[in-house]
């Protein structure tokens, strides 16, 4: 549905601005997209990311955001079981809300197998692996994300985190400055 796709693009724009008001606007666009096309799995997954971000940032109660995120991630996977974003969304709920590291890793690794070229997915997978102490693999994923998309601000932030863990504070500071240059509102 071309109109649902247009609504998804608009929602993505507002979601990436990453503040409470724009996240609510993004949710409105994604909801309109799935109202027009209930089989639009990517729009369901995008809703999941928005709801989880709302809860994680305290823009809605955390449990409320996480449960909405879980419901919409599951809906995305019902519609399209091989959608990387759906597995990534459900894995994010397992990681940030359930603290179920095994389930999170399983979902994220499946998403990576389905979409290894997704720069942002590589960064999110690296975040999980860092939390699991798998720093070398996390660093490889961040390097891959930066090679795929040198303008990925989150990849630069994760790079800074990894550099600081390794004691390379000058490199960490440069990566932070690059991330701020690319996404000053984040």
C-alpha positions as a Markdown table, in Angstrom:
| # | Residue | x | y | z |
|---|---|---|---|---|
| 1 | Unk | 0.0 | 0.0 | 0.0 |
| 2 | Unk | 1.7 | 3.1 | -1.2 |
| 3 | Unk | 0.0 | 5.4 | 1.3 |
| 4 | Unk | 0.9 | 3.1 | 4.2 |
| 5 | Unk | 4.5 | 3.2 | 2.9 |
| 6 | Unk | 4.4 | 7.1 | 2.8 |
| 7 | Unk | 3.0 | 7.1 | 6.4 |
| 8 | Unk | 5.8 | 4.8 | 7.5 |
| 9 | Unk | 8.5 | 7.1 | 6.0 |
| 10 | Unk | 7.0 | 10.0 | 7.8 |
| 11 | Unk | 6.9 | 8.1 | 11.0 |
| 12 | Unk | 10.5 | 7.1 | 10.6 |
| 13 | Unk | 11.5 | 10.7 | 10.2 |
| 14 | Unk | 9.8 | 11.6 | 13.5 |
| 15 | Unk | 11.0 | 8.5 | 15.3 |
| 16 | Unk | 14.6 | 9.3 | 14.5 |
| 17 | Unk | 14.3 | 12.8 | 16.0 |
| 18 | Unk | 14.2 | 11.0 | 19.3 |
| 19 | Unk | 12.2 | 13.2 | 21.7 |
| 20 | Unk | 8.9 | 12.6 | 23.5 |
| 21 | Unk | 6.7 | 14.8 | 21.2 |
| 22 | Unk | 8.1 | 13.5 | 18.0 |
| 23 | Unk | 8.0 | 9.9 | 19.2 |
| 24 | Unk | 4.2 | 10.4 | 19.8 |
| 25 | Unk | 3.9 | 11.9 | 16.3 |
| 26 | Unk | 5.8 | 8.9 | 14.9 |
| 27 | Unk | 3.4 | 6.5 | 16.6 |
| 28 | Unk | 0.5 | 8.3 | 15.0 |
| 29 | Unk | 2.0 | 7.8 | 11.6 |
| 30 | Unk | 2.8 | 4.1 | 12.2 |
| 31 | Unk | -0.7 | 3.5 | 13.6 |
| 32 | Unk | -2.2 | 5.1 | 10.5 |
| 33 | Unk | 0.0 | 2.9 | 8.3 |
| 34 | Unk | -1.2 | -0.3 | 10.0 |
| 35 | Unk | -4.8 | 0.9 | 10.0 |
| 36 | Unk | -4.5 | 1.2 | 6.2 |
| 37 | Unk | -2.5 | -2.0 | 5.8 |
| 38 | Unk | -2.8 | -4.4 | 8.8 |
| 39 | Unk | -0.3 | -6.7 | 7.1 |
| 40 | Unk | 2.5 | -4.1 | 7.0 |
| 41 | Unk | 4.9 | -5.9 | 9.2 |
| 42 | Unk | 7.7 | -3.3 | 9.2 |
| 43 | Unk | 5.2 | -0.6 | 10.4 |
| 44 | Unk | 4.3 | -3.0 | 13.3 |
| 45 | Unk | 8.0 | -3.4 | 14.1 |
| 46 | Unk | 8.6 | 0.4 | 14.0 |
| 47 | Unk | 5.7 | 0.8 | 16.4 |
| 48 | Unk | 7.5 | -1.6 | 18.7 |
| 49 | Unk | 10.7 | 0.4 | 18.7 |
| 50 | Unk | 8.7 | 3.6 | 19.4 |
| 51 | Unk | 6.8 | 2.1 | 22.4 |
| 52 | Unk | 10.0 | 0.7 | 23.9 |
| 53 | Unk | 11.8 | 4.0 | 23.5 |
| 54 | Unk | 8.9 | 5.8 | 25.1 |
| 55 | Unk | 9.1 | 3.5 | 28.2 |
| 56 | Unk | 12.9 | 3.5 | 28.3 |
| 57 | Unk | 13.0 | 7.3 | 28.3 |
| 58 | Unk | 10.2 | 7.7 | 30.9 |
| 59 | Unk | 7.9 | 9.3 | 28.4 |
| 60 | Unk | 5.3 | 6.7 | 29.4 |
| 61 | Unk | 5.5 | 4.2 | 32.3 |
| 62 | Unk | 8.2 | 1.7 | 31.4 |
| 63 | Unk | 6.1 | -1.4 | 31.8 |
| 64 | Unk | 3.4 | 0.1 | 29.6 |
| 65 | Unk | 5.8 | 0.9 | 26.8 |
| 66 | Unk | 7.5 | -2.5 | 27.0 |
| 67 | Unk | 4.2 | -4.4 | 26.9 |
| 68 | Unk | 3.1 | -2.4 | 23.9 |
| 69 | Unk | 6.5 | -3.0 | 22.3 |
| 70 | Unk | 6.1 | -6.8 | 22.9 |
| 71 | Unk | 2.6 | -6.9 | 21.4 |
| 72 | Unk | 3.5 | -5.0 | 18.3 |
| 73 | Unk | 6.8 | -6.9 | 17.8 |
| 74 | Unk | 4.8 | -10.2 | 18.0 |
| 75 | Unk | 2.3 | -8.8 | 15.5 |
| 76 | Unk | 5.1 | -7.9 | 13.1 |
| 77 | Unk | 6.3 | -11.5 | 13.3 |
| 78 | Unk | 2.8 | -13.0 | 12.9 |
| 79 | Unk | 2.5 | -11.0 | 9.7 |
| 80 | Unk | 6.1 | -11.7 | 8.4 |
| 81 | Unk | 8.0 | -14.4 | 10.4 |
| 82 | Unk | 11.2 | -13.7 | 8.6 |
| 83 | Unk | 11.3 | -9.9 | 9.2 |
| 84 | Unk | 14.6 | -9.0 | 10.7 |
| 85 | Unk | 13.1 | -5.9 | 12.3 |
| 86 | Unk | 10.5 | -8.0 | 14.0 |
| 87 | Unk | 13.1 | -10.3 | 15.6 |
| 88 | Unk | 15.2 | -7.2 | 16.5 |
| 89 | Unk | 12.2 | -5.5 | 18.1 |
| 90 | Unk | 11.3 | -8.6 | 20.2 |
| 91 | Unk | 14.9 | -9.1 | 21.1 |
| 92 | Unk | 15.0 | -5.5 | 22.3 |
| 93 | Unk | 12.1 | -6.1 | 24.6 |
| 94 | Unk | 13.8 | -9.2 | 26.0 |
| 95 | Unk | 17.0 | -7.2 | 26.5 |
| 96 | Unk | 15.8 | -3.9 | 28.0 |
| 97 | Unk | 12.6 | -5.1 | 29.8 |
| 98 | Unk | 12.7 | -8.8 | 30.5 |
| 99 | Unk | 16.5 | -9.0 | 31.0 |
| 100 | Unk | 16.2 | -12.4 | 29.4 |
| 101 | Unk | 19.7 | -12.4 | 27.8 |
| 102 | Unk | 19.4 | -15.8 | 26.1 |
| 103 | Unk | 16.1 | -14.9 | 24.4 |
| 104 | Unk | 17.5 | -11.5 | 23.5 |
| 105 | Unk | 20.6 | -13.0 | 22.0 |
| 106 | Unk | 18.6 | -15.6 | 20.1 |
| 107 | Unk | 16.3 | -12.9 | 18.5 |
| 108 | Unk | 19.1 | -10.5 | 17.7 |
| 109 | Unk | 21.3 | -13.2 | 16.1 |
| 110 | Unk | 18.4 | -14.4 | 14.0 |
| 111 | Unk | 17.8 | -10.8 | 12.9 |
| 112 | Unk | 21.4 | -10.5 | 12.0 |
| 113 | Unk | 21.2 | -13.6 | 9.9 |
| 114 | Unk | 18.2 | -12.2 | 8.1 |
| 115 | Unk | 19.7 | -8.7 | 7.5 |
| 116 | Unk | 23.5 | -8.7 | 8.0 |
| 117 | Unk | 23.7 | -5.4 | 6.0 |
| 118 | Unk | 21.5 | -3.4 | 8.4 |
| 119 | Unk | 23.9 | -0.9 | 10.0 |
| 120 | Unk | 21.7 | 0.0 | 12.9 |
| 121 | Unk | 20.9 | -3.7 | 13.6 |
| 122 | Unk | 24.7 | -4.3 | 13.8 |
| 123 | Unk | 25.0 | -1.6 | 16.4 |
| 124 | Unk | 22.1 | -2.8 | 18.5 |
| 125 | Unk | 23.5 | -6.4 | 18.4 |
| 126 | Unk | 26.8 | -5.0 | 19.5 |
| 127 | Unk | 25.1 | -3.3 | 22.5 |
| 128 | Unk | 23.7 | -6.7 | 23.6 |
| 129 | Unk | 27.0 | -8.5 | 23.1 |
| 130 | Unk | 28.8 | -5.8 | 25.1 |
| 131 | Unk | 26.3 | -6.4 | 27.9 |
| 132 | Unk | 27.1 | -10.1 | 27.7 |
| 133 | Unk | 30.9 | -9.4 | 27.9 |
| 134 | Unk | 31.5 | -10.4 | 24.2 |
| 135 | Unk | 33.5 | -7.3 | 23.6 |
| 136 | Unk | 35.5 | -8.5 | 20.6 |
| 137 | Unk | 32.5 | -9.6 | 18.7 |
| 138 | Unk | 30.7 | -6.3 | 19.6 |
| 139 | Unk | 33.7 | -4.3 | 18.3 |
| 140 | Unk | 33.5 | -6.3 | 15.0 |
| 141 | Unk | 29.8 | -5.5 | 14.7 |
| 142 | Unk | 30.4 | -1.8 | 15.3 |
| 143 | Unk | 33.2 | -1.7 | 12.8 |
| 144 | Unk | 30.9 | -3.4 | 10.3 |
| 145 | Unk | 28.1 | -0.9 | 11.1 |
| 146 | Unk | 30.5 | 2.0 | 10.4 |
| 147 | Unk | 31.7 | 0.4 | 7.2 |
| 148 | Unk | 28.1 | 0.0 | 6.1 |
| 149 | Unk | 27.1 | 3.5 | 7.1 |
| 150 | Unk | 29.7 | 6.0 | 8.3 |
| 151 | Unk | 26.9 | 8.5 | 9.2 |
| 152 | Unk | 25.4 | 6.2 | 11.8 |
| 153 | Unk | 25.5 | 8.2 | 15.0 |
| 154 | Unk | 24.7 | 5.3 | 17.2 |
| 155 | Unk | 27.6 | 3.3 | 15.7 |
| 156 | Unk | 29.9 | 6.2 | 16.6 |
| 157 | Unk | 28.5 | 6.2 | 20.2 |
| 158 | Unk | 29.1 | 2.5 | 20.5 |
| 159 | Unk | 32.6 | 2.9 | 19.1 |
| 160 | Unk | 33.2 | 5.5 | 21.8 |
| 161 | Unk | 32.0 | 3.2 | 24.5 |
| 162 | Unk | 34.3 | 0.4 | 23.2 |
| 163 | Unk | 37.3 | 2.7 | 22.9 |
| 164 | Unk | 36.8 | 3.9 | 26.5 |
| 165 | Unk | 36.6 | 0.4 | 27.7 |
| 166 | Unk | 39.9 | -0.3 | 26.0 |
| 167 | Unk | 41.4 | 2.8 | 27.6 |
| 168 | Unk | 41.7 | 4.7 | 24.4 |
| 169 | Unk | 40.1 | 7.9 | 25.6 |
| 170 | Unk | 41.3 | 10.1 | 22.8 |
| 171 | Unk | 39.6 | 7.8 | 20.2 |
| 172 | Unk | 36.6 | 7.6 | 22.4 |
| 173 | Unk | 36.3 | 11.4 | 22.6 |
| 174 | Unk | 36.6 | 11.7 | 18.8 |
| 175 | Unk | 33.9 | 9.2 | 18.3 |
| 176 | Unk | 31.6 | 11.1 | 20.7 |
| 177 | Unk | 32.3 | 14.3 | 18.9 |
| 178 | Unk | 31.4 | 12.6 | 15.6 |
| 179 | Unk | 28.2 | 11.2 | 17.0 |
| 180 | Unk | 27.2 | 14.6 | 18.4 |
| 181 | Unk | 28.0 | 16.2 | 15.0 |
| 182 | Unk | 25.8 | 13.7 | 13.2 |
| 183 | Unk | 22.9 | 13.8 | 15.7 |
| 184 | Unk | 23.0 | 16.8 | 18.0 |
| 185 | Unk | 19.6 | 16.2 | 19.4 |
| 186 | Unk | 20.4 | 12.7 | 20.6 |
